[in-house]
Coordinates of C-alpha atoms and ligand atoms in Angstrom, one line a residue:
M2 CA 39.4 52.3 27.5
K3 CA 41.6 50.7 24.6
I4 CA 44.4 53.3 23.1
Q5 CA 45.5 53.1 19.7
E6 CA 48.9 51.0 19.3
A7 CA 50.5 54.3 18.5
D8 CA 49.7 55.9 21.9
A9 CA 50.4 52.6 23.5
K10 CA 53.9 53.0 22.0
Q11 CA 54.2 56.3 23.0
L12 CA 53.5 55.3 26.8
L13 CA 56.2 52.5 26.4
R14 CA 58.5 54.8 25.4
A15 CA 58.0 57.4 28.3
Q16 CA 58.8 54.4 30.5
G17 CA 62.2 53.8 28.7
L18 CA 61.4 50.8 26.4
P19 CA 62.6 49.8 23.1
V20 CA 60.1 51.2 20.5
P21 CA 60.6 51.5 17.2
P22 CA 59.5 55.4 15.7
G23 CA 56.6 56.1 13.8
T24 CA 54.5 58.3 12.5
V25 CA 50.8 58.4 12.3
A26 CA 49.1 59.2 8.9
R27 CA 45.4 60.1 8.2
S28 CA 45.6 60.0 4.1
V29 CA 48.0 58.3 1.9
S30 CA 49.5 61.8 1.1
E31 CA 50.8 61.9 4.7
A32 CA 51.4 58.3 4.7
D33 CA 53.9 58.5 1.4
A34 CA 55.3 61.9 3.1
A35 CA 56.1 59.4 6.2
A36 CA 57.6 56.4 4.1
D37 CA 59.3 58.6 2.2
M38 CA 61.3 60.0 5.1
Y39 CA 62.1 56.7 6.7
L40 CA 63.2 55.4 3.2
K41 CA 65.7 58.0 2.9
D42 CA 66.6 57.8 6.4
G43 CA 68.2 54.6 5.6
A44 CA 65.2 51.7 6.5
D45 CA 65.1 49.0 4.0
A46 CA 61.4 48.8 4.1
V47 CA 58.8 50.7 6.0
V48 CA 55.7 49.1 7.6
V49 CA 52.2 50.5 7.4
K50 CA 49.4 49.2 10.1
A51 CA 45.9 49.9 10.2
Q52 CA 45.3 51.9 14.1
V53 CA 42.5 50.1 15.0
L54 CA 41.3 48.6 18.7
V55 CA 40.9 45.1 17.4
G56 CA 43.6 42.8 17.6
G57 CA 44.7 40.1 14.5
R58 CA 45.3 43.4 12.3
G59 CA 48.0 40.8 10.4
K60 CA 45.5 38.2 9.8
A61 CA 43.0 40.6 8.1
G62 CA 45.6 42.5 5.7
G63 CA 46.0 45.4 8.1
V64 CA 50.2 45.2 8.3
K65 CA 51.8 45.9 5.1
L66 CA 55.4 46.0 4.4
A67 CA 56.8 47.8 1.8
R68 CA 60.1 48.1 0.4
T69 CA 59.8 52.1 -1.8
R70 CA 57.3 54.8 -1.7
E71 CA 55.5 53.6 -4.7
E72 CA 54.4 50.3 -2.7
A73 CA 54.0 52.2 0.4
D74 CA 51.2 54.3 -1.6
A75 CA 49.7 51.2 -2.5
A76 CA 49.8 49.7 1.0
A77 CA 48.2 53.2 2.5
S78 CA 45.5 53.0 0.0
A79 CA 44.5 49.4 0.5
I80 CA 44.8 49.8 4.5
L81 CA 42.9 53.1 4.5
G82 CA 39.1 52.6 4.4
M83 CA 39.1 48.8 5.1
S84 CA 37.2 47.4 7.3
I85 CA 38.6 44.6 10.1
K86 CA 36.7 42.8 12.6
G87 CA 33.5 45.8 11.3
I88 CA 35.8 48.7 11.9
T89 CA 36.6 51.1 9.3
V90 CA 40.5 51.8 9.2
R91 CA 40.6 55.8 9.6
K92 CA 44.5 55.9 10.6
I93 CA 47.9 54.1 9.7
L94 CA 50.9 53.8 11.4
V95 CA 54.1 53.9 9.3
G96 CA 57.6 53.7 10.5
P97 CA 60.7 51.7 9.3
A98 CA 60.1 47.8 9.0
A99 CA 61.8 45.5 11.7
D100 CA 63.8 42.4 10.4
I101 CA 62.4 40.0 12.8
V102 CA 64.8 36.8 13.8
K103 CA 62.4 35.8 16.0
E104 CA 58.6 36.8 18.3
F105 CA 57.7 36.6 21.6
Y106 CA 54.8 37.2 23.7
L107 CA 55.0 39.5 26.8
G108 CA 52.4 40.9 28.6
A109 CA 51.4 42.6 32.1
I110 CA 47.6 42.0 33.4
L111 CA 45.9 43.1 36.3
D112 CA 44.8 39.6 38.0
R113 CA 41.9 40.5 40.0
A114 CA 41.7 37.0 41.1
S115 CA 44.9 37.2 43.1
H116 CA 45.0 41.1 43.4
R117 CA 47.9 41.7 42.0
I118 CA 49.9 42.4 38.4
V119 CA 50.7 39.1 36.2
V120 CA 53.4 39.2 33.8
M121 CA 53.0 36.4 31.3
A122 CA 55.6 35.3 28.3
S123 CA 55.4 33.0 25.8
A124 CA 58.0 32.1 23.1
E125 CA 55.1 31.4 20.8
G126 CA 54.6 35.2 20.2
G127 CA 53.0 36.8 17.1
V128 CA 50.2 35.0 17.7
E129 CA 46.9 35.5 19.7
I130 CA 47.5 34.7 23.0
E131 CA 44.5 33.5 23.4
E132 CA 44.8 30.8 21.4
V133 CA 48.1 29.5 22.6
A134 CA 46.2 29.1 25.8
K135 CA 43.9 27.5 24.0
R136 CA 46.3 24.8 22.5
D137 CA 48.7 24.4 25.3
P138 CA 48.3 26.9 28.4
S139 CA 51.9 25.3 29.4
L140 CA 53.5 27.5 26.9
I141 CA 52.8 30.6 28.9
L142 CA 54.8 31.5 31.7
R143 CA 53.3 33.7 34.8
E144 CA 54.8 35.4 37.1
S145 CA 53.0 37.4 39.6
A146 CA 54.3 40.7 40.9
H147 CA 54.7 41.7 44.8
P148 CA 52.3 44.4 45.4
L149 CA 55.0 46.4 48.0
L150 CA 57.9 45.0 45.9
G151 CA 57.1 44.8 42.6
L152 CA 58.4 41.6 40.2
A153 CA 61.8 40.7 41.7
D154 CA 64.7 40.5 39.3
W155 CA 64.7 36.7 39.5
Q156 CA 61.3 36.4 38.3
A157 CA 62.2 38.5 35.2
R158 CA 65.4 36.2 34.5
K159 CA 63.2 33.2 35.3
L160 CA 60.5 34.3 32.7
A161 CA 63.4 35.1 30.2
F162 CA 65.5 31.6 30.5
G163 CA 61.9 29.9 30.4
L164 CA 62.1 31.5 26.7
G165 CA 65.1 30.7 25.6
L166 CA 67.4 33.6 26.0
A167 CA 70.5 34.1 27.2
G168 CA 73.7 36.4 27.8
P169 CA 72.8 39.9 27.6
R170 CA 69.6 39.2 26.1
V171 CA 68.4 38.2 29.1
K172 CA 68.9 41.8 30.8
A173 CA 67.6 43.1 28.0
F174 CA 64.3 41.4 28.4
T175 CA 63.9 41.9 32.4
A176 CA 64.6 45.6 31.7
I177 CA 61.5 44.9 29.7
A178 CA 59.6 43.1 31.7
H179 CA 59.8 45.6 34.6
G180 CA 59.1 48.4 32.2
L181 CA 55.7 46.5 31.6
V182 CA 54.8 46.8 35.0
R183 CA 55.9 50.3 35.7
T184 CA 53.4 51.6 32.9
M185 CA 50.7 49.3 34.4
L186 CA 51.2 51.3 37.7
A187 CA 52.2 54.7 36.1
D188 CA 49.1 54.9 33.6
D189 CA 46.9 52.7 35.9
A190 CA 46.3 50.4 33.4
D191 CA 44.9 46.7 33.3
L192 CA 46.9 45.4 30.9
V193 CA 49.9 46.3 28.8
E194 CA 50.7 43.8 26.3
V195 CA 53.6 43.9 23.8
N196 CA 52.8 41.0 20.9
P197 CA 55.4 40.4 19.6
L198 CA 58.6 41.7 21.7
A199 CA 60.7 40.5 18.9
I200 CA 64.6 39.9 18.3
V201 CA 65.4 42.3 15.3
R202 CA 68.6 42.3 13.1
E203 CA 69.6 45.9 12.7
R204 CA 72.9 47.6 11.5
D205 CA 74.9 49.7 13.9
A206 CA 76.7 53.2 13.3
E207 CA 79.7 50.9 11.9
G208 CA 77.8 49.2 9.4
N209 CA 77.5 45.8 12.0
V210 CA 74.8 43.0 11.9
V211 CA 73.5 43.9 15.6
E212 CA 70.4 41.9 17.2
R213 CA 68.4 43.8 20.2
L214 CA 64.9 43.5 21.3
L215 CA 62.2 45.5 20.2
C216 CA 58.3 46.3 21.2
L217 CA 57.1 46.0 17.7
D218 CA 53.4 46.0 18.7
A219 CA 51.7 47.7 22.0
K220 CA 48.2 47.4 23.2
I221 CA 47.0 49.4 26.7
V222 CA 43.6 49.0 28.1
L223 CA 43.4 51.5 30.9
D224 CA 41.4 51.0 33.9
D225 CA 38.2 53.8 33.4
S226 CA 37.8 54.5 36.7
A227 CA 41.2 56.1 37.0
L228 CA 40.7 58.1 34.5
P229 CA 40.2 61.4 36.3
R230 CA 43.6 61.2 37.6
H231 CA 45.1 61.2 34.1
P232 CA 43.9 64.0 32.0
D233 CA 46.6 63.1 29.6
L234 CA 45.3 59.6 28.8
E235 CA 41.7 60.9 29.0
A236 CA 42.7 62.6 25.7
L237 CA 43.6 59.3 23.8
R238 CA 40.2 58.4 24.0
D239 CA 39.2 57.7 20.4
L240 CA 35.8 58.3 19.4
D241 CA 36.0 57.4 15.8
E242 CA 35.5 53.4 17.6
E243 CA 33.3 54.2 20.3
D244 CA 29.7 53.1 20.4
P245 CA 27.7 55.9 20.0
T246 CA 25.3 55.2 22.7
D247 CA 28.9 55.1 25.2
V248 CA 29.8 58.7 24.4
E249 CA 26.2 60.1 24.6
A250 CA 26.2 58.3 28.3
R251 CA 29.3 59.6 29.3
K252 CA 28.5 62.9 28.2
H253 CA 25.7 62.9 30.5
D254 CA 27.7 61.2 33.3
L255 CA 25.3 58.3 33.1
S256 CA 26.1 54.3 33.8
F257 CA 24.6 52.6 31.0
I258 CA 25.0 48.7 29.5
R259 CA 22.5 47.5 26.6
L260 CA 21.6 44.3 27.1
D261 CA 18.9 42.0 25.0
G262 CA 15.7 42.3 26.9
T263 CA 12.5 44.6 26.2
I264 CA 12.3 46.3 29.4
G265 CA 14.4 49.7 30.0
C266 CA 15.3 50.1 33.1
M267 CA 16.3 53.7 34.9
V268 CA 17.6 53.8 38.3
N269 CA 19.6 55.5 40.5
G270 CA 22.7 53.3 42.3
A271 CA 24.3 50.6 40.5
G272 CA 23.0 48.2 43.8
L273 CA 19.3 49.3 43.2
A274 CA 20.3 48.6 39.4
M275 CA 21.0 45.1 39.7
T276 CA 18.0 44.5 42.2
T277 CA 15.8 46.2 39.7
M278 CA 17.3 43.8 37.2
D279 CA 16.8 41.1 39.2
L280 CA 13.3 41.6 39.9
V281 CA 12.3 42.2 36.0
K282 CA 13.6 38.7 35.4
R283 CA 12.2 37.3 38.6
A284 CA 8.6 38.9 37.0
G285 CA 9.4 37.1 33.9
G286 CA 10.9 40.1 31.9
E287 CA 14.5 40.6 30.6
P288 CA 15.8 44.0 31.1
A289 CA 17.1 46.0 28.0
N290 CA 19.9 47.9 29.9
F291 CA 22.1 48.5 33.0
L292 CA 21.3 52.5 33.5
D293 CA 22.7 54.1 36.8
I294 CA 21.8 57.8 36.6
G295 CA 23.6 58.9 39.5
G296 CA 22.8 60.4 42.9
G297 CA 21.3 63.7 42.8
A298 CA 20.3 63.4 39.2
R299 CA 18.0 66.5 37.9
A300 CA 15.5 66.6 35.7
D301 CA 18.0 67.3 32.1
K302 CA 19.7 64.0 33.3
V303 CA 16.4 62.4 33.6
A304 CA 15.8 63.6 29.9
S305 CA 19.0 62.3 28.9
A306 CA 18.7 58.5 30.1
M307 CA 15.0 58.4 28.9
K308 CA 16.4 59.3 25.4
L309 CA 19.3 56.5 25.9
I310 CA 16.4 53.7 27.0
L311 CA 13.9 54.6 24.4
D312 CA 16.8 54.8 21.0
D313 CA 16.4 51.1 22.0
S314 CA 14.3 50.0 19.5
K315 CA 13.6 46.5 21.7
V316 CA 12.0 48.7 24.5
Q317 CA 8.7 47.9 24.9
A318 CA 8.2 49.2 28.3
I319 CA 10.1 51.2 31.1
L320 CA 10.4 50.5 34.9
V321 CA 11.8 53.8 36.7
N322 CA 12.5 53.0 40.1
I323 CA 13.8 55.9 42.2
F324 CA 15.0 56.0 45.5
G325 CA 15.3 59.2 47.3
G326 CA 17.9 60.4 49.1
I327 CA 20.3 62.8 47.6
T328 CA 18.2 62.3 44.3
R329 CA 14.7 64.6 45.0
G330 CA 12.1 62.4 43.9
D331 CA 10.3 65.8 42.3
E332 CA 13.3 66.1 40.4
V333 CA 12.9 63.0 38.6
A334 CA 9.3 63.4 38.0
K335 CA 9.9 66.9 36.3
G336 CA 12.3 64.9 34.1
L337 CA 10.0 62.0 33.4
I338 CA 7.2 64.5 32.0
E339 CA 9.8 66.7 30.4
A340 CA 10.7 63.4 28.8
R341 CA 7.5 62.4 27.8
A342 CA 6.6 65.8 26.1
Q343 CA 9.9 65.4 23.8
Q344 CA 10.2 61.5 23.3
S345 CA 10.5 60.1 19.6
R346 CA 7.6 56.9 20.5
D347 CA 4.9 56.2 23.5
V348 CA 6.2 53.4 25.6
P349 CA 4.2 51.9 28.3
M350 CA 6.0 53.3 31.6
V351 CA 5.7 52.6 35.5
V352 CA 7.2 54.9 38.0
R353 CA 8.3 53.9 41.7
I354 CA 9.8 57.1 43.3
V355 CA 10.1 56.5 47.3
G356 CA 12.0 58.7 49.6
T357 CA 13.3 62.6 49.4
N358 CA 10.0 64.3 47.9
A359 CA 8.0 61.6 47.3
E360 CA 5.0 62.7 47.8
E361 CA 5.4 65.7 45.8
A362 CA 6.8 63.5 43.0
Q363 CA 3.6 61.0 43.1
R364 CA 1.3 64.1 43.0
L365 CA 3.3 65.5 39.9
L366 CA 3.2 62.3 38.0
R367 CA -0.7 61.8 39.1
E368 CA -1.6 64.9 37.1
A369 CA 0.5 63.6 34.3
R370 CA -1.2 60.5 34.1
F371 CA 1.8 58.5 34.7
E372 CA 1.1 54.7 35.9
T373 CA 2.9 54.4 39.8
A374 CA 3.6 51.7 41.6
A375 CA 4.2 51.8 45.3
T376 CA 6.2 48.8 45.5
L377 CA 9.1 47.5 43.9
D378 CA 7.8 43.9 43.2
E379 CA 4.1 45.6 41.9
A380 CA 6.8 47.8 39.6
A381 CA 8.6 45.2 37.9
E382 CA 4.7 43.2 37.6
K383 CA 3.1 46.3 35.7
A384 CA 6.4 46.7 33.4
V385 CA 6.5 43.4 32.7
A386 CA 2.9 42.6 31.7
A387 CA 2.8 46.1 30.0
A388 CA 5.9 44.8 27.4
K389 CA 4.0 41.7 27.3
A390 CA 1.1 43.4 25.9
V391 CA 2.4 45.5 23.4
G392 CA 5.0 42.5 22.3
G393 CA 1.7 40.6 21.9
A394 CA -0.3 42.9 20.2
A395 CA 2.9 43.5 17.6
Ligands
GDP404 P1 48.0 42.6 15.2 O1 48.0 41.4 14.2 O2 46.6 43.3 15.3 O3 48.9 42.1 16.8 O4 49.5 43.5 14.6 P2 51.2 43.4 14.6 O5 51.5 44.7 15.2 O6 51.6 42.2 16.3 O7 51.2 42.8 13.7 C1 51.2 41.5 12.8 C2 52.7 40.8 12.7 O8 53.2 41.5 11.2 C3 53.5 40.5 13.1 O9 53.4 39.5 14.2 C4 54.8 40.4 12.4 O10 54.9 38.5 12.0 C5 54.5 41.6 11.6 N1 55.2 42.5 11.4 C6 54.9 43.7 12.2 N2 55.7 44.8 12.3 C7 56.6 44.2 11.3 C8 57.8 45.1 10.7 O11 58.2 45.6 11.0 N3 58.6 43.8 10.3 C9 58.3 42.9 10.0 N4 59.2 42.0 9.2 N5 57.0 42.5 10.4 C10 56.4 43.1 11.3
MN405 MN1 50.3 42.0 17.5

């Protein structure tokens, strides 16, 4: 799960990282009030930033600097409601603008290949790191954290020296690198990225110009599977930006992934769902989705799953494959009958149910005139044939 920059910065702040202050505004007047506050507080300018879960906001015009309240008003008006990569901006972050001397990239990712947290740094900051990786991968420095000992100080220093940092800035940098790793662990994140990490010029209390490192942007991707351990992080989910299908699937505790084909699949168990998709392909069809209704699914859950499948207009046939264990075949059959009574359109369906209460399921399905199949191969072939018949007639 991706979280918004303002929330990601809050998580970095909680780990003691240097992050500029900011206020989230949902309207121009809220933005004006925030800008006013920072300008009165002594900021030379404010930065107004679109809060959307995509990168490249700067390039798209979603990051603007403003020196006065009027300019801030204009920036907020321009950004709120703007579309960035197809997403409408509903919130903006307003904060004191930083005076940037140099921008770096710093990120920590969970590297599944090495099973370690890898910290990446580059002197090519501010631009999208994927572009740097494509142009010249040697510009990205990497150090992997030991699973028990973490990122060693010498590794963090090596990155700092690699970026050309020297003097007291090395220590500031290593503290931030360690903070990123801490954030990864504390919040069960898959990615914590600060781009840019910037050297900024500021005035201290006596009015002297000082430079320091500051996290000007933050991107965090949390591990979905770990969210049950973090109810406070789950609350950061931004429903404004989620695919309504995903929201619906999560509400009913279904694992659902939409694909491009025409055969809707309803299966219990992730492994069985994969196998079912394979067999659909072998029978010459293309699955329209991956759907695991989970163990012990009852009738209402089956009906919700059916609705998700049918909401996809590409679906021309449905294959139901249930291996009853904890899940009872008769419950699934009841769910299918209930779902068909309510469903928005009529699509050929082939059902294969084996295992717990399969006989009762067969009886119910026969009575309701469902097409059934004894084996998975047969079910896949029938579903593909039915979809082709529909497709051909259309
Ligand atoms: P992204 O484009 O979505 O990654 O958004 P960023 O927050 O990284 O902002 C993009 C760029 O805007 C940064 O690389 C900076 O060059 C610039 N920027 C962001 N915040 C500030 C700021 O406070 N002051 C100045 N001068 N530039 C900023
Ligand atoms: Mn950025």
